[in-house]
PDB file of C-alpha atoms and ligand atoms in Angstrom:
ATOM      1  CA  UNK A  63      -8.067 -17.006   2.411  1.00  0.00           C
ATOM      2  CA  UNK A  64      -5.386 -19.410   3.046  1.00  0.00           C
ATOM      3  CA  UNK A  65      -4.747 -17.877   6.758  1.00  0.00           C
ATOM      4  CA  UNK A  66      -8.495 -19.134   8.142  1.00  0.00           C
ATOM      5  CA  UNK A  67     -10.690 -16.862   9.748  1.00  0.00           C
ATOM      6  CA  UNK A  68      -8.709 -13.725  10.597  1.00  0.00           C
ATOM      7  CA  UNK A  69      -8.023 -13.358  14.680  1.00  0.00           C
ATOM      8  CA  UNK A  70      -6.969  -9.065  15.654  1.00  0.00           C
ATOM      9  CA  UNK A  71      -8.851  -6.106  14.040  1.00  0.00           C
ATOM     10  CA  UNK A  72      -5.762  -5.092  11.777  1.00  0.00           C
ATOM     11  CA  UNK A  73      -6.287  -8.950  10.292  1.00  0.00           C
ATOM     12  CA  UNK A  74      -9.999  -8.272   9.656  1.00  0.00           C
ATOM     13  CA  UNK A  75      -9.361  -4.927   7.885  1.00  0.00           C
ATOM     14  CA  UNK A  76      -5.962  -6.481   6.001  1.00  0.00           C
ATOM     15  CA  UNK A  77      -8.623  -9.310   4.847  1.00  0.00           C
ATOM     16  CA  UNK A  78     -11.255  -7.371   3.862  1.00  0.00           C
ATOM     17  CA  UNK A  79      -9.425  -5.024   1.976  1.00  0.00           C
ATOM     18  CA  UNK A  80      -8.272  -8.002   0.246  1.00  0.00           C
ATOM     19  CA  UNK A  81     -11.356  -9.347  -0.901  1.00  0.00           C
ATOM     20  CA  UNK A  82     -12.689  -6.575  -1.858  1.00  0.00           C
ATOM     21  CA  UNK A  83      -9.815  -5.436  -4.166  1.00  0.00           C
ATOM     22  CA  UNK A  84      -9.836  -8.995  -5.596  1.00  0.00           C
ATOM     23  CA  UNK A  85     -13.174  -8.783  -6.355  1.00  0.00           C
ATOM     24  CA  UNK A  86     -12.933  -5.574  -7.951  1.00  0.00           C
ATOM     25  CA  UNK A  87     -10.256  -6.668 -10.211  1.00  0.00           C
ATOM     26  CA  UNK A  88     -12.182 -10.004 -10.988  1.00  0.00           C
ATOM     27  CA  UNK A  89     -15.186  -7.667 -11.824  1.00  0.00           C
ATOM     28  CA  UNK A  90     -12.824  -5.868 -14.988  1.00  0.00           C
ATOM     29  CA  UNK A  91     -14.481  -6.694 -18.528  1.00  0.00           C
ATOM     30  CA  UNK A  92     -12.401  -9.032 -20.525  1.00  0.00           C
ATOM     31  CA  UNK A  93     -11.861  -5.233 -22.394  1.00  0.00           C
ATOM     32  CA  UNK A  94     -10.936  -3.254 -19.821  1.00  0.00           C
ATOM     33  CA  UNK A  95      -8.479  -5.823 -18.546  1.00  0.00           C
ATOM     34  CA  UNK A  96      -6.682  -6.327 -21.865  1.00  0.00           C
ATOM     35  CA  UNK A  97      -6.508  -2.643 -21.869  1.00  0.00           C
ATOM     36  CA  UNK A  98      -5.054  -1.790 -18.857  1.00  0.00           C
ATOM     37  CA  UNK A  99      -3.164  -4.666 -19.201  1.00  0.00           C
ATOM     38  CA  UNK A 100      -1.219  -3.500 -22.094  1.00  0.00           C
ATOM     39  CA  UNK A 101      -0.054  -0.269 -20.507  1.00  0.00           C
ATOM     40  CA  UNK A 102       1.160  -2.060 -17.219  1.00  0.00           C
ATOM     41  CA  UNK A 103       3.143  -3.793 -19.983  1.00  0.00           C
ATOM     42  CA  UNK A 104       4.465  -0.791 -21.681  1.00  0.00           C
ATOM     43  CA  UNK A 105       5.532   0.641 -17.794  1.00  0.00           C
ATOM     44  CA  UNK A 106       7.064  -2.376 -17.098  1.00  0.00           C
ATOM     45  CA  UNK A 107       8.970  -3.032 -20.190  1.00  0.00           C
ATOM     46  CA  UNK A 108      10.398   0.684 -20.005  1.00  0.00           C
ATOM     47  CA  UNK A 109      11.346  -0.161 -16.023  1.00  0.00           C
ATOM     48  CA  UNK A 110      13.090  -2.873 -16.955  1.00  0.00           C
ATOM     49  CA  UNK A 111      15.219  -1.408 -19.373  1.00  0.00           C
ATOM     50  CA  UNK A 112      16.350   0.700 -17.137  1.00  0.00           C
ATOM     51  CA  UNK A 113      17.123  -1.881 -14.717  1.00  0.00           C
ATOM     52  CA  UNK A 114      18.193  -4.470 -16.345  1.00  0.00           C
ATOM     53  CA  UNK A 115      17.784  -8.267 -14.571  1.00  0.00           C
ATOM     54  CA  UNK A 116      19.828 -10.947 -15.318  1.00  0.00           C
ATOM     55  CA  UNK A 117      17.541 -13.669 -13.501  1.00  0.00           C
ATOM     56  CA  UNK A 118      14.297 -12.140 -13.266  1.00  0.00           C
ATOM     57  CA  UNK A 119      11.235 -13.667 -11.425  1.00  0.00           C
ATOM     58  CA  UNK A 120       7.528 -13.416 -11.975  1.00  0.00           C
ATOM     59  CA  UNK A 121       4.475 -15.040 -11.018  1.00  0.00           C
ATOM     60  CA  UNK A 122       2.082 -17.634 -13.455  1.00  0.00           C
ATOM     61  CA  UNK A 123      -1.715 -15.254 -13.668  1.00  0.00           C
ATOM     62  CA  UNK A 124      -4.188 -16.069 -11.281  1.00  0.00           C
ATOM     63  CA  UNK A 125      -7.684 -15.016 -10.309  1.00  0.00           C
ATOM     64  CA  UNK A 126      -6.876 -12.115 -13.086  1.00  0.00           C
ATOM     65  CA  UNK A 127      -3.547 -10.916 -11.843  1.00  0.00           C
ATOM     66  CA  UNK A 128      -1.516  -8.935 -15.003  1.00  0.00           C
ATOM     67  CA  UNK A 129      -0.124 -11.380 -17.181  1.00  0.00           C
ATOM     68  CA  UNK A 130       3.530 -11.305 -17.286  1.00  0.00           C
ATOM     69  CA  UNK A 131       3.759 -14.538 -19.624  1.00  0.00           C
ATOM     70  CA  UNK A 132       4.137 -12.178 -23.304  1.00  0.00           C
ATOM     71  CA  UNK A 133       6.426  -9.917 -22.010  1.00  0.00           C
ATOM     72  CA  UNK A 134       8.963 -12.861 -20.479  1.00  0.00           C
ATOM     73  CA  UNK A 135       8.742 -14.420 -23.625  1.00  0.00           C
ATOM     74  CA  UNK A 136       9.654 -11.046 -25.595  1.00  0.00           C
ATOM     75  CA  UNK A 137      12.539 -10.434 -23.623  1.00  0.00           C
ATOM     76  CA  UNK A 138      13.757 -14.207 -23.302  1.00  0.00           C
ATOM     77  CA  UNK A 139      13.760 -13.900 -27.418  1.00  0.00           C
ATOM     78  CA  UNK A 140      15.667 -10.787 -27.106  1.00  0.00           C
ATOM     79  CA  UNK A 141      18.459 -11.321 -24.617  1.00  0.00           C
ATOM     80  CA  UNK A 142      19.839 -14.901 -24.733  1.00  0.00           C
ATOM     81  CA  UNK A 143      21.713 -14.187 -21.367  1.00  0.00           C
ATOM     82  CA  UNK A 144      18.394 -13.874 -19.361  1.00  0.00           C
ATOM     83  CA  UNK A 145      17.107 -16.130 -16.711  1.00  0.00           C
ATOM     84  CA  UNK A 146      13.516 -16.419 -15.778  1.00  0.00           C
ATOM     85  CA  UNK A 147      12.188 -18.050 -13.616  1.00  0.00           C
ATOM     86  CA  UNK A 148       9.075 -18.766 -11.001  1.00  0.00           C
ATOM     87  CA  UNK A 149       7.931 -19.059  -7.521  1.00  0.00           C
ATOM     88  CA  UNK A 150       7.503 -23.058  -6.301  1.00  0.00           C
ATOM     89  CA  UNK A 151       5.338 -23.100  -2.968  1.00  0.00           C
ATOM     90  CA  UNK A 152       6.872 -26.057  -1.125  1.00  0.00           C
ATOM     91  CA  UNK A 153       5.396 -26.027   2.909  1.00  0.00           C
ATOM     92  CA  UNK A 154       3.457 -22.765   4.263  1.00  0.00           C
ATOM     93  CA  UNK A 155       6.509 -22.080   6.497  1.00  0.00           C
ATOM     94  CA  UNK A 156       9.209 -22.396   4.366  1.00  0.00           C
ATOM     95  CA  UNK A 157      10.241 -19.701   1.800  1.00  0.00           C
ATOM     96  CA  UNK A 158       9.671 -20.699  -2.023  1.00  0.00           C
ATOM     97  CA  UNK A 159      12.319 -21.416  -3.787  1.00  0.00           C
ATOM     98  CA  UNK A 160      12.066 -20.510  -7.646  1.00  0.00           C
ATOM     99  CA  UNK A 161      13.007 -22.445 -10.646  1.00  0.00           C
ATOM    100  CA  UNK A 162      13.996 -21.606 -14.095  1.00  0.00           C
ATOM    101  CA  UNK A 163      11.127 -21.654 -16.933  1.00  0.00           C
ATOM    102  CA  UNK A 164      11.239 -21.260 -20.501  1.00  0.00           C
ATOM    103  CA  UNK A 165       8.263 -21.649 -22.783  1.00  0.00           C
ATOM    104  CA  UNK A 166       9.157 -25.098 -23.238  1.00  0.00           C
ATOM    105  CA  UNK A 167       9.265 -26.308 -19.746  1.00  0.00           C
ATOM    106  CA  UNK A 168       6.958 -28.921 -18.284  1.00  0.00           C
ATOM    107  CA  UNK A 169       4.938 -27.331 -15.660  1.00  0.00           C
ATOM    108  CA  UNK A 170       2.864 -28.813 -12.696  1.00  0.00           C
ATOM    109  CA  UNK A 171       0.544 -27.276 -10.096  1.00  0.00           C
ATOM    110  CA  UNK A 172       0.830 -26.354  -6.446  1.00  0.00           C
ATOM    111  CA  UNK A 173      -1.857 -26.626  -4.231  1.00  0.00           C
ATOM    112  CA  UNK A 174      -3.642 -23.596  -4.802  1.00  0.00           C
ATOM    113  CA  UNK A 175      -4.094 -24.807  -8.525  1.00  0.00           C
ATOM    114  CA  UNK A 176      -1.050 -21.993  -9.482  1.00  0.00           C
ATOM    115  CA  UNK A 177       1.480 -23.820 -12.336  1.00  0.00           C
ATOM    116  CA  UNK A 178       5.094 -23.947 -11.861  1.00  0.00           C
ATOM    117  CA  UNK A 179       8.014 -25.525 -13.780  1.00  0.00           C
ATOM    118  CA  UNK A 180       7.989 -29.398 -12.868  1.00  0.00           C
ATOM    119  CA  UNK A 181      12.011 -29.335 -12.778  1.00  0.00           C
ATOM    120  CA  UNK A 182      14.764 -26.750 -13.592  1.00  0.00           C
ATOM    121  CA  UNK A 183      17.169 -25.293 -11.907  1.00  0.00           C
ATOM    122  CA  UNK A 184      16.728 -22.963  -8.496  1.00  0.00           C
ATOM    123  CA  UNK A 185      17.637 -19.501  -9.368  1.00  0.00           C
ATOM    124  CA  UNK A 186      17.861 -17.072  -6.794  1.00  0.00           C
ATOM    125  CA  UNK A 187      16.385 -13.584  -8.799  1.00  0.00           C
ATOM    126  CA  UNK A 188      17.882 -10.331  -8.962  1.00  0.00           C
ATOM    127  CA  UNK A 189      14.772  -8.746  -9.638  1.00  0.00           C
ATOM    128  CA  UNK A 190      11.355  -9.698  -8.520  1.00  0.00           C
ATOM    129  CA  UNK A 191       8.113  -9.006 -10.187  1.00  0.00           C
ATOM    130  CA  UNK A 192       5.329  -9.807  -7.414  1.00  0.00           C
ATOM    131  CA  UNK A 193       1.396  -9.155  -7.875  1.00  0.00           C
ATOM    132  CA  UNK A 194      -0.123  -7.429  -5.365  1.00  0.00           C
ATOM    133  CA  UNK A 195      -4.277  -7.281  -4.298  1.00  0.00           C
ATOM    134  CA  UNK A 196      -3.609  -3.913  -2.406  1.00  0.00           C
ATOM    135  CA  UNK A 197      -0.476  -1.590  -2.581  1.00  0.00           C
ATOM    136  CA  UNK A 198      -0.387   1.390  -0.265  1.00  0.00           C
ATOM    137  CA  UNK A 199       1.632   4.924  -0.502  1.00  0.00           C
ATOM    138  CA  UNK A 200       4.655   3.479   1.351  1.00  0.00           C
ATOM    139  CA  UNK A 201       5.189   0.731  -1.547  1.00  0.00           C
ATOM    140  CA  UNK A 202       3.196  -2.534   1.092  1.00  0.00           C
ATOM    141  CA  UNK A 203       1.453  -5.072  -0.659  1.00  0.00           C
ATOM    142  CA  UNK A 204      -1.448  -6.924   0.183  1.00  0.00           C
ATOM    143  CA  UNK A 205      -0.762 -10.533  -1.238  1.00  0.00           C
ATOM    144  CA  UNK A 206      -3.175 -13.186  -0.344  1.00  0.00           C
ATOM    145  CA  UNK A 207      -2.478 -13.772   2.945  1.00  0.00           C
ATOM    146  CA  UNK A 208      -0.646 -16.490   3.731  1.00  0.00           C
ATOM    147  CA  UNK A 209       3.138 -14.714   3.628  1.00  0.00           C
ATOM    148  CA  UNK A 210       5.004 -16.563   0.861  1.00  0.00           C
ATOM    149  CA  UNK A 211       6.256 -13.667  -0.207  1.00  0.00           C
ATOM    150  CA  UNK A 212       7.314 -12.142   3.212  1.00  0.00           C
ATOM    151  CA  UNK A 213       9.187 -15.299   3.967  1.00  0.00           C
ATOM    152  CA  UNK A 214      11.102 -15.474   0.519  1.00  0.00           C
ATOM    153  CA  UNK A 215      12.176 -11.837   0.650  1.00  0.00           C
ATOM    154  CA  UNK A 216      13.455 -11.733   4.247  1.00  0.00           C
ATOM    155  CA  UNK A 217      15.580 -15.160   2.927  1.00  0.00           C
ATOM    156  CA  UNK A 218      16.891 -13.013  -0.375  1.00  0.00           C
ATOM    157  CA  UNK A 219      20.108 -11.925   0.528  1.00  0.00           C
ATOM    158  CA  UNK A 220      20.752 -10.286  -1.786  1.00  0.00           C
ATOM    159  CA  UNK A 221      17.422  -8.978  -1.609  1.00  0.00           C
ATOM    160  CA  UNK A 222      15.875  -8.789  -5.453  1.00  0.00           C
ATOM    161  CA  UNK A 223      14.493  -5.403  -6.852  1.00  0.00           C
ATOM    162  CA  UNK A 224      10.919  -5.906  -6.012  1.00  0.00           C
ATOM    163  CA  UNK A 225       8.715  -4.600  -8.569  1.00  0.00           C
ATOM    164  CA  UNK A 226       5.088  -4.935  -7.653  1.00  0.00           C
ATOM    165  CA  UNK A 227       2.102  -5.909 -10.512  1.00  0.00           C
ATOM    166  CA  UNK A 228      -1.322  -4.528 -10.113  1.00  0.00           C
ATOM    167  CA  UNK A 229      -4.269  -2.057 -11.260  1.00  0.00           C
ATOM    168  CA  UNK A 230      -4.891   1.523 -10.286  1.00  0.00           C
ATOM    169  CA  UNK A 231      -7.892  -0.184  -8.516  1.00  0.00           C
ATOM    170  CA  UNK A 232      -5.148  -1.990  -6.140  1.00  0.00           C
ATOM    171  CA  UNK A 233      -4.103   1.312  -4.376  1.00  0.00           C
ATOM    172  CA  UNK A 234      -5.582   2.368  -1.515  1.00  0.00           C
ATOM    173  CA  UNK A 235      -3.829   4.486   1.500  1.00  0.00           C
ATOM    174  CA  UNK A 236      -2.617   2.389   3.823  1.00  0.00           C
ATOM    175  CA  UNK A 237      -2.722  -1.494   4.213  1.00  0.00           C
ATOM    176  CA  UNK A 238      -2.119  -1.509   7.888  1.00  0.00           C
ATOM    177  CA  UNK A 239       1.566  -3.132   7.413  1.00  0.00           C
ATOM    178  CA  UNK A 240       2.678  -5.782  10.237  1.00  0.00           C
ATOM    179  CA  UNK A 241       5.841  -6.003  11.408  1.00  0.00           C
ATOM    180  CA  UNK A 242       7.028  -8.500   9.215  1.00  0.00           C
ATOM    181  CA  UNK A 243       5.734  -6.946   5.890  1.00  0.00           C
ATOM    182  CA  UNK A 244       8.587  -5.851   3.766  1.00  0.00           C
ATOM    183  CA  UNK A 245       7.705  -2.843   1.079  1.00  0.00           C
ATOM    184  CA  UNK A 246       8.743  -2.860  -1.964  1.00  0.00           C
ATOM    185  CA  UNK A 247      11.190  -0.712  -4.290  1.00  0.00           C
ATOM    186  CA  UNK A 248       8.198   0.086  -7.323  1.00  0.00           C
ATOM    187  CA  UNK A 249       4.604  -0.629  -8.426  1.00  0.00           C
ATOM    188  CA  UNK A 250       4.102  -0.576 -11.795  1.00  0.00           C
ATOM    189  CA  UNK A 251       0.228  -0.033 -12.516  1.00  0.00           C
ATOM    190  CA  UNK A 252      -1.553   1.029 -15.874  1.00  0.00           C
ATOM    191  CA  UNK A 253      -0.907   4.389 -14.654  1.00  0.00           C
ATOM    192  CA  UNK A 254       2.878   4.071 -14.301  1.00  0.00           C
ATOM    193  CA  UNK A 255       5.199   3.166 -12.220  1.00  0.00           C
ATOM    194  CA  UNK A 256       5.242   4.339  -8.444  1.00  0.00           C
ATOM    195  CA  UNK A 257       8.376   4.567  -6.833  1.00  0.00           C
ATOM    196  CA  UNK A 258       8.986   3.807  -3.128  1.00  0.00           C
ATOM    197  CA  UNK A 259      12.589   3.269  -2.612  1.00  0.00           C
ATOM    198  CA  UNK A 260      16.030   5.003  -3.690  1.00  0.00           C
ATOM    199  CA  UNK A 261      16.896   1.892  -5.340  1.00  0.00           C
ATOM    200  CA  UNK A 262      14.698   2.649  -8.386  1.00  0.00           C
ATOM    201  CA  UNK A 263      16.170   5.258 -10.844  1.00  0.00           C
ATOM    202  CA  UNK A 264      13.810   7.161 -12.312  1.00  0.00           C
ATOM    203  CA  UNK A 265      13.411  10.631 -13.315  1.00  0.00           C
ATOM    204  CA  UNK A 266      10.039  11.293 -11.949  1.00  0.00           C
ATOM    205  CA  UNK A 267       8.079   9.366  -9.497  1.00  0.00           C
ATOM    206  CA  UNK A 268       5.033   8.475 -12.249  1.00  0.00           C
ATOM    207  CA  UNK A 269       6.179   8.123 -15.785  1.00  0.00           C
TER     208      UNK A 269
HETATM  209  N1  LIG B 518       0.230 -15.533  -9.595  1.00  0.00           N
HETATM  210  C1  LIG B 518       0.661 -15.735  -8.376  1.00  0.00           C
HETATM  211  N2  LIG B 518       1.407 -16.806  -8.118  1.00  0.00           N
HETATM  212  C2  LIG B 518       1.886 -16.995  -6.867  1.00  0.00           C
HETATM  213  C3  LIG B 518       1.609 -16.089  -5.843  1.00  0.00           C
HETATM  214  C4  LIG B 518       0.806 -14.946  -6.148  1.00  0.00           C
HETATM  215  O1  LIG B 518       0.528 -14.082  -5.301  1.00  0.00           O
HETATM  216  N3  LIG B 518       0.350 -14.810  -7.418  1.00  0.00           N
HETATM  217  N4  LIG B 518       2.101 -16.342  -4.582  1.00  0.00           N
HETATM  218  C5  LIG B 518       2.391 -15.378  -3.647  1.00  0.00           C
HETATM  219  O2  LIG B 518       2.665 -15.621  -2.535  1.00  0.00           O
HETATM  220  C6  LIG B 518       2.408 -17.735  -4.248  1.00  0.00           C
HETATM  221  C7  LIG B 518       1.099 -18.477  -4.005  1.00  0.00           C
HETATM  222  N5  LIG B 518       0.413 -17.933  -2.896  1.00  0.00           N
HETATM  223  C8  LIG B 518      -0.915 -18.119  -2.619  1.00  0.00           C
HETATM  224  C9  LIG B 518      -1.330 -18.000  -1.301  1.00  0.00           C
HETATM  225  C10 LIG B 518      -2.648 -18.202  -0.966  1.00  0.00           C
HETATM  226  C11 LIG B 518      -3.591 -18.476  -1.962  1.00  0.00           C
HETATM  227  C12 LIG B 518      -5.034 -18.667  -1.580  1.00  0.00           C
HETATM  228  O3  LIG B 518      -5.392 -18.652  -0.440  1.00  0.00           O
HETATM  229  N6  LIG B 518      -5.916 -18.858  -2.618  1.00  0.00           N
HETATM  230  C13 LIG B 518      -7.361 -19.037  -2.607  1.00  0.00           C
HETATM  231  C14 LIG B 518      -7.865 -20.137  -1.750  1.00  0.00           C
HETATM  232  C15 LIG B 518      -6.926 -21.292  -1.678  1.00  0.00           C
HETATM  233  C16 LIG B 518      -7.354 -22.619  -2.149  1.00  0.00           C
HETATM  234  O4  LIG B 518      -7.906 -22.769  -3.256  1.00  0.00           O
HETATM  235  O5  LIG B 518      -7.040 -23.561  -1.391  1.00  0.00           O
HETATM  236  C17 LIG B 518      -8.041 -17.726  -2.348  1.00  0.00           C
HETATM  237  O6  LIG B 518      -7.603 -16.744  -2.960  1.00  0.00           O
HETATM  238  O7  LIG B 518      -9.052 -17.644  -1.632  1.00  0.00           O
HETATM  239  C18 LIG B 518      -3.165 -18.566  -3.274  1.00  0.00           C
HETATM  240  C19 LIG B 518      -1.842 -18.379  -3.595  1.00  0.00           C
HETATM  241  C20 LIG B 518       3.199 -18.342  -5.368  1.00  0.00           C
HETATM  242  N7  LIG B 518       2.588 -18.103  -6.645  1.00  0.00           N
HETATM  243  N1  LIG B 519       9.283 -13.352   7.495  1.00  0.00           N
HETATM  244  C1  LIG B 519       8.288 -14.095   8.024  1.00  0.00           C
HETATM  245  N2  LIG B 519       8.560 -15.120   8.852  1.00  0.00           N
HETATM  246  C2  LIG B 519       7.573 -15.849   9.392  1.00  0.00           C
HETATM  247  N3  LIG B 519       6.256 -15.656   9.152  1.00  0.00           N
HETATM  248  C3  LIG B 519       5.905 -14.670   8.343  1.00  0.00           C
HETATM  249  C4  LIG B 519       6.899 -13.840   7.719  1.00  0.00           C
HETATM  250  N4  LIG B 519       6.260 -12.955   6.943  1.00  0.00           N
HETATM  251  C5  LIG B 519       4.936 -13.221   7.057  1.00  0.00           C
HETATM  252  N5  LIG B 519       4.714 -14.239   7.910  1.00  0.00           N
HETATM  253  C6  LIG B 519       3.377 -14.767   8.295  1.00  0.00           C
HETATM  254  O1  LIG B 519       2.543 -14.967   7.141  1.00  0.00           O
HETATM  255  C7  LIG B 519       1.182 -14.629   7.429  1.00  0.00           C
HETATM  256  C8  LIG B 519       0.523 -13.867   6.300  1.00  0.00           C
HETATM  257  O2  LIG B 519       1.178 -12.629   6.054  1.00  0.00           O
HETATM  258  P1  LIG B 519       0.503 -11.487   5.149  1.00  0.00           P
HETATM  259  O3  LIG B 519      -0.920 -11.273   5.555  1.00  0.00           O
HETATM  260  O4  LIG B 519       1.417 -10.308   5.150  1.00  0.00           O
HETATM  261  O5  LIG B 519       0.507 -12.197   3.706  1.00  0.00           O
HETATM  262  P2  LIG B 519       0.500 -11.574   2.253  1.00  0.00           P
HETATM  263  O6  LIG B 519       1.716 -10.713   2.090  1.00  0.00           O
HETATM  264  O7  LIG B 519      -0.816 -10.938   2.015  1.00  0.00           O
HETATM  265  O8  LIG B 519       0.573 -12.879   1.363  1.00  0.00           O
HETATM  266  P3  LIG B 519       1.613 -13.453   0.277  1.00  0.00           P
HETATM  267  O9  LIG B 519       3.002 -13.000   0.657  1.00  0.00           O
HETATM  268  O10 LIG B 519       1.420 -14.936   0.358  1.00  0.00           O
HETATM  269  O11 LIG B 519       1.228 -12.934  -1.046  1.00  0.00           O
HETATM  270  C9  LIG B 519       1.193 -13.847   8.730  1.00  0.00           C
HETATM  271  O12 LIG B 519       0.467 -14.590   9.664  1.00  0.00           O
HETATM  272  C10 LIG B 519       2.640 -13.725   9.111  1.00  0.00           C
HETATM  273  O13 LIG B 519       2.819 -13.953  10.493  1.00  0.00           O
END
C-alpha cells in the first residue's frame, strides 16, 4: 500500500490484515453490499441524531467502502444549518485539511484517484465519519496505511467525534495499534453501532 514494503513484524501483520479485509469486502456481491449497506445507514442515521454535527465530515467511496454520499445529501436537505464537508490529501506528511461540499460542487481527484471538492471553504469538523479496513475491540482502525488520518486527528483540537464506517467483516480482535494510532469514539457496522469511548451516548453498547 502507499507505505512500500512493510519493515517490523507488527507492520507485516498490520498489512496483511489489511489486504485481506479489503479483499474480503471487495469480494461482497453487488447484493450483499447494497444490503448491508442500507443498515450501516439506518445505524448511522439513528447515531447521528443523537449526536447531532454541525460540520460533519465523511469520506468520497473507494475500493467499496460504505457509501456515505445518500445519507449527506438527506440530511443536507433536511437541516439547512449543516456543513459537510471532505478530506483533501495535500503532502503525505501534512494533515488533510477538509473542504466544504455540496452536491453541486466541482470536484477533482487526489492522487490515489479519491475525488474531493476543487474549492470551498476549509472546515474544521465536529464530527468525523472515517472508513476503516480493520476495527478492533478497543475502537483502532486499520486505514490504508499511509496515516492521513492519524496526522489529521492528532491536529483536531478540538478533536471531532470519530465515528468509524465499515462491515461486520472489518472486525477482528486486535490490530496491533502503534503508538501513534488514535481509537476512535464508535463503529457503526451493519450490525450496529459499537461503542468505544464515554463520549458516545448510547443506551446499550450495540443497538
Ligand atoms: N474513501 C476514502 N477517502 C479517503 C481516505 C479513506 O480512507 N477512504 N483517506 C484516509 O486516509 C484519505 C486517502 N488515503 C489513502 C491512503 C492510501 C491509499 C492507497 O495506498 N491506495 C492504493 C494504492 C495507491 C495508488 O493507487 O497509488 C491501495 O489501496 O493499494 C489510498 C488512500 C483521504 N480520502
Ligand atoms: N500523528 C502522526 N505523526 C506523524 N506520523 C504519523 C502519525 N500518525 C501516523 N503516522 C505515520 O503514518 C504511517 C502509517 O500509519 P498507519 O499504518 O496507522 O496508517 P492507517 O491508519 O492505516 O492509514 P490512514 O490513516 O491513511 O487511513 C506510519 O508509518 C506512521 O508512522
Amino acid at each position: 500500500m502507499a507505505s512500500g514494503p512493510p519493515n517490523g513484524t507488527q507492520d507485516t501483520q498490520r498489512d496483511a490484515l489489511r489486504r485481506a479485509r479489503i479483499a474480503a469486502r471487495e469480494a461482497l456481491t453487488p447484493d450483499e453490499h447494497r444490503r448491508l449497506s442500507q443498515r450501516i445507514e439506518t445505524h448511522l442515521a439513528a447515531l447521528l441524531a443523537r449526536h447531532p454535527p454541525r460540520i460533519l465530515g465523511f469520506c468520497w467511496p473507494y475500493r467499496a467502502e460504505f457509501d456515505c454520499r445518500p445519507l449527506m445529501i438527506r440530511l443536507l436537505a433536511a437541516d439547512c444549518t449543516l456543513r459537510v464537508c471532505l478530506p483533501v490529501v495535500r503532502t503525505p506528511e501534512l494533515p488533510m485539511e477538509f473542504r466544504a461540499w455540496t452536491p453541486h460542487s466541482a470536484m477533482q481527484t487526489d492522487r490515489y484517484g479519491i475525488p474531493h471538492p476543487a474549492a470551498g471553504e476549509p472546515l474544521s469538523p465536529d464530527v468525523l465519519l472515517m472508513p476503516v479496513n480493520a476495527f478492533d475491540a478497543q475502537g483502532y482502525r486499520l486505514g490504508y496505511g499511509a496515516g492521513y488520518f492519524d496526522r489529521t486527528l492528532a491536529a483536531l483540537a478540538p478533536p471531532p467525534l470519530s465515528i468509524g464506517i465499515g462491515f461486520e467483516l472489518a472486525r477482528i480482535a486486535s490490530i496491533h495499534p502503534a503508538s501513534h494510532d488514535i481509537p476512535l469514539d464508535a463503529v457503526v457496522t451493519e450490525a450496529g453501532v459499537s461503542v468505544f469511548s464515554p463520549r458516545i451516548q448510547s443506551l446499550t453498547r450495540r443497538e
